[in-house]
Amino acid sequence: MALMNEPTAPYHSAQDALRVLETVARHTTGVTEAELARQSGLGADRLTALLRMLRREGYVEQVADGAYVTGAALSRLGSAEGRDQALREKLQQTIDRLRDSVGAAIYLSRYIDGEVHVTQYAESPATPAVNEWVDFRSSAHASAVGKSLLGQLDHNGRRDHLARHKMARLTSRTITSERLLLSRLDSQPATVPVLDLQEYAIGTVCAAVPITAGSSVGCLALSLPVEHAHRLRRAADTLNRGATPVLLSLAI
């Protein structure tokens, strides 16, 4: 299935972070920030920000002389034994942190074998998850998660999905016209968060951003009670900026 591949800012950041990690990994005794800048070709501000993120995520560590070496998280993800469990734990740590920084419930979703799957989520008493009153697999047309995932498929992939799942009216705001939905998906820039303004459930607003890694279609999403709708766009921007560590974990 072909993918719509318009790189987003987090995608570029993850690519740059991978270059830094590859350079660090080549220097088993450590590498200085100046040498990393020379070998990666990244500017000082850009490199400093990436190193800060990589240290926070445990992918690099700074030793006594200030040089950088690979961190424990990279070792765990790089090991074939137990990698799936290590990846799940790392992703959960990341989305838990995003939940706290965004102030919203966070969802990690993927499109697997023609279906929408919410694979992990982070909630708290202050940021409750949305009530899944209709199975997310059959409500892609109404949710930010579903629309983000469908938007990353080609036209035939979208038509195939909609042919298998009736576009039921879940609220008065739900789009039930296939033509209108496909038009909306065609006009949605990959770099702009997809919004759900009470289309899936009355009282809830959501936003989703793509996190496609290789041929795997995925997205990060958030949900807020409608009384916090004024925070949605700012929260979506924060979510988008926070997607880099998720993409990086999936790519390692």
Coordinates of C-alpha atoms in Angstrom, one line a residue:
M1 CA 0.0 0.0 0.0
A2 CA 1.5 3.3 -1.0
L3 CA 1.9 6.0 1.6
M4 CA 1.5 9.8 1.4
N5 CA 5.0 10.9 2.6
E6 CA 5.2 14.6 3.3
P7 CA 7.9 14.8 6.0
T8 CA 7.0 16.6 9.2
A9 CA 9.2 18.6 11.5
P10 CA 9.4 15.7 14.1
Y11 CA 10.4 13.3 11.2
H12 CA 13.3 15.6 10.3
S13 CA 14.3 15.9 14.0
A14 CA 14.2 12.1 14.4
Q15 CA 16.4 11.7 11.3
D16 CA 18.9 14.2 12.7
A17 CA 18.8 12.5 16.1
L18 CA 19.6 9.1 14.4
R19 CA 22.6 10.7 12.7
V20 CA 23.9 11.9 16.1
L21 CA 23.3 8.5 17.6
E22 CA 25.1 6.7 14.8
T23 CA 28.1 9.0 15.3
V24 CA 28.1 8.5 19.1
A25 CA 27.9 4.7 18.6
R26 CA 30.9 4.7 16.3
H27 CA 33.0 6.3 19.1
T28 CA 33.0 3.6 21.8
T29 CA 35.3 5.7 24.1
G30 CA 33.2 8.8 23.7
V31 CA 32.9 11.8 21.4
T32 CA 32.8 15.5 22.1
E33 CA 30.0 17.9 21.1
A34 CA 32.5 19.8 18.9
E35 CA 33.3 16.5 17.1
L36 CA 29.7 15.6 16.8
A37 CA 28.9 19.0 15.2
R38 CA 31.7 18.5 12.7
Q39 CA 30.7 14.9 11.7
S40 CA 27.0 15.5 11.7
G41 CA 27.0 18.9 10.0
L42 CA 24.4 20.2 12.4
G43 CA 24.4 23.7 13.8
A44 CA 25.4 24.3 17.4
D45 CA 21.8 25.2 18.6
R46 CA 20.3 22.3 16.8
L47 CA 22.8 19.8 18.1
T48 CA 22.5 21.0 21.7
A49 CA 18.7 20.6 21.6
L50 CA 19.0 17.1 20.1
L51 CA 21.6 16.1 22.7
R52 CA 19.4 17.4 25.5
M53 CA 16.5 15.3 24.2
L54 CA 18.7 12.2 23.7
R55 CA 20.0 12.5 27.3
R56 CA 16.5 12.9 28.7
E57 CA 15.4 9.7 26.8
G58 CA 18.4 7.7 27.9
Y59 CA 19.9 7.3 24.4
V60 CA 23.2 9.0 25.2
E61 CA 25.1 9.7 28.4
Q62 CA 27.7 12.3 29.2
V63 CA 30.8 11.0 30.9
A64 CA 33.2 12.8 33.3
D65 CA 35.3 14.5 30.6
G66 CA 32.1 15.9 28.9
A67 CA 32.2 13.4 26.0
Y68 CA 29.1 11.5 24.9
V69 CA 28.6 7.7 24.9
T70 CA 25.6 5.5 24.1
G71 CA 23.0 5.2 26.9
A72 CA 21.2 2.3 28.5
A73 CA 18.0 2.9 26.6
L74 CA 19.8 2.6 23.2
S75 CA 21.4 -0.6 24.4
R76 CA 18.0 -2.1 25.4
L77 CA 16.4 -1.2 22.1
G78 CA 19.4 -2.3 20.1
S79 CA 19.3 -5.8 21.6
A80 CA 17.3 -8.5 19.7
E81 CA 16.5 -10.2 23.0
G82 CA 13.5 -8.6 24.7
R83 CA 13.4 -5.7 22.2
D84 CA 9.6 -5.7 21.9
Q85 CA 9.1 -5.4 25.6
A86 CA 11.8 -2.7 25.8
L87 CA 10.2 -0.7 23.0
R88 CA 6.8 -0.9 24.6
E89 CA 8.2 0.3 28.0
K90 CA 10.1 3.1 26.3
L91 CA 7.1 4.3 24.4
Q92 CA 5.0 4.2 27.5
Q93 CA 7.5 6.3 29.4
T94 CA 7.5 8.8 26.5
I95 CA 3.7 9.1 26.2
D96 CA 3.4 9.3 30.0
R97 CA 5.7 12.3 29.9
L98 CA 3.7 13.8 27.0
R99 CA 0.5 13.4 29.0
D100 CA 2.0 15.5 31.7
S101 CA 3.5 18.2 29.5
V102 CA 0.4 18.5 27.2
G103 CA -2.1 18.1 30.0
A104 CA -4.3 15.6 28.1
A105 CA -4.8 11.9 27.6
I106 CA -2.4 10.6 25.0
Y107 CA -2.9 7.8 22.5
L108 CA -0.4 5.9 20.3
S109 CA -2.1 4.3 17.3
R110 CA -1.2 2.3 14.3
Y111 CA -2.9 1.0 11.1
I112 CA -2.3 -2.7 11.1
D113 CA -3.7 -5.2 8.6
G114 CA -6.3 -2.8 7.4
E115 CA -7.6 -1.8 10.9
V116 CA -7.2 1.1 13.4
H117 CA -5.5 0.0 16.6
V118 CA -4.8 2.1 19.7
T119 CA -1.7 0.2 20.9
Q120 CA -0.9 2.3 24.0
Y121 CA -2.3 5.2 25.9
A122 CA -1.5 7.4 28.9
E123 CA -4.2 8.8 31.1
S124 CA -4.6 10.0 34.7
P125 CA -7.4 11.2 37.0
A126 CA -6.8 14.7 35.8
T127 CA -6.5 13.7 32.1
P128 CA -9.0 10.8 31.6
A129 CA -9.1 8.8 28.4
V130 CA -12.1 9.2 26.1
N131 CA -14.9 6.6 26.6
E132 CA -14.6 4.2 23.7
W133 CA -18.4 3.9 23.3
V134 CA -18.0 2.9 19.6
D135 CA -15.1 0.6 18.7
F136 CA -12.2 2.8 17.3
R137 CA -11.8 0.2 14.5
S138 CA -15.2 1.0 13.0
S139 CA -15.2 4.8 13.7
A140 CA -12.1 6.0 11.8
H141 CA -14.3 8.4 9.8
A142 CA -15.2 10.2 13.0
S143 CA -12.1 10.2 15.2
A144 CA -8.9 12.3 14.9
V145 CA -6.9 9.0 15.2
G146 CA -8.8 7.4 12.4
K147 CA -8.6 10.4 10.1
S148 CA -4.9 10.8 10.7
L149 CA -4.2 7.2 9.9
L150 CA -6.5 7.2 6.8
G151 CA -4.9 10.4 5.7
Q152 CA -1.5 8.6 5.4
L153 CA -3.0 5.9 3.1
D154 CA -3.3 6.3 -0.7
H155 CA -6.7 6.8 -2.3
N156 CA -7.3 3.1 -2.9
G157 CA -6.4 2.3 0.7
R158 CA -8.9 4.9 2.0
R159 CA -11.6 3.6 -0.3
D160 CA -10.9 0.0 0.8
H161 CA -11.2 0.9 4.5
L162 CA -14.5 2.9 4.1
A163 CA -15.9 0.0 2.0
R164 CA -15.4 -2.3 5.0
H165 CA -16.7 0.1 7.7
K166 CA -20.0 1.9 7.4
M167 CA -19.8 5.7 8.1
A168 CA -22.3 5.8 10.9
R169 CA -23.5 9.1 12.4
L170 CA -22.1 9.1 15.9
T171 CA -23.0 12.8 16.7
S172 CA -24.6 15.6 14.8
R173 CA -21.1 16.7 13.7
T174 CA -20.0 13.3 12.2
I175 CA -19.2 13.3 8.5
T176 CA -21.1 10.5 6.9
S177 CA -20.5 11.4 3.2
E178 CA -17.6 9.4 1.8
R179 CA -17.1 12.0 -0.9
L180 CA -16.8 14.8 1.7
L181 CA -14.5 12.8 3.9
L182 CA -12.2 11.9 1.1
S183 CA -12.1 15.5 0.0
R184 CA -11.2 16.6 3.5
L185 CA -8.4 14.0 3.7
D186 CA -7.0 15.1 0.4
S187 CA -6.8 18.7 1.5
Q188 CA -5.3 17.9 4.9
P189 CA -1.6 18.9 5.0
A190 CA 0.5 16.2 6.7
T191 CA 2.2 18.8 8.8
V192 CA -1.1 20.1 10.3
P193 CA -2.8 18.2 13.2
V194 CA -6.1 16.5 12.4
L195 CA -8.9 17.6 14.7
D196 CA -12.1 16.0 16.0
L197 CA -14.5 18.5 17.3
Q198 CA -17.1 16.3 19.0
E199 CA -17.4 14.2 15.9
Y200 CA -16.8 10.9 17.7
A201 CA -18.4 11.8 21.1
I202 CA -20.3 14.7 22.5
G203 CA -18.2 16.4 25.2
T204 CA -14.8 15.5 23.8
V205 CA -12.4 17.1 21.3
C206 CA -9.3 15.4 20.0
A207 CA -6.2 16.1 17.8
A208 CA -3.8 13.7 16.1
V209 CA -0.4 14.0 14.3
P210 CA 1.3 11.4 12.0
I211 CA 4.3 9.4 13.2
T212 CA 5.0 7.3 10.1
A213 CA 8.2 5.3 10.5
G214 CA 9.2 3.4 7.4
S215 CA 6.2 1.6 6.0
S216 CA 4.4 1.6 9.3
V217 CA 1.4 4.1 9.5
G218 CA 0.9 5.5 12.9
C219 CA -0.2 8.6 14.8
L220 CA -0.1 10.3 18.2
A221 CA -3.3 11.7 19.5
L222 CA -4.7 13.6 22.5
S223 CA -8.2 14.1 23.9
L224 CA -9.7 16.9 26.0
P225 CA -13.1 17.5 27.5
V226 CA -15.0 20.1 25.5
E227 CA -14.7 22.7 28.2
H228 CA -11.0 22.7 27.4
A229 CA -11.5 23.1 23.7
H230 CA -9.8 26.5 23.8
R231 CA -6.5 24.6 24.6
L232 CA -6.8 22.2 21.7
R233 CA -4.7 23.8 19.1
R234 CA -1.9 24.8 21.5
A235 CA -2.0 21.2 22.9
A236 CA -1.8 19.8 19.4
D237 CA 1.3 21.9 18.7
T238 CA 2.9 20.7 21.9
L239 CA 2.0 17.1 20.9
N240 CA 3.5 17.6 17.5
R241 CA 6.8 18.9 18.9
G242 CA 6.9 16.0 21.4
A243 CA 6.5 13.3 18.6
T244 CA 10.2 13.2 17.9
P245 CA 11.1 10.7 20.7
V246 CA 8.3 8.4 19.7
L247 CA 9.5 8.4 16.0
L248 CA 13.1 7.8 17.2
S249 CA 12.1 4.8 19.4
L250 CA 10.2 3.2 16.5
A251 CA 13.1 3.8 14.1
I252 CA 16.0 2.4 16.3

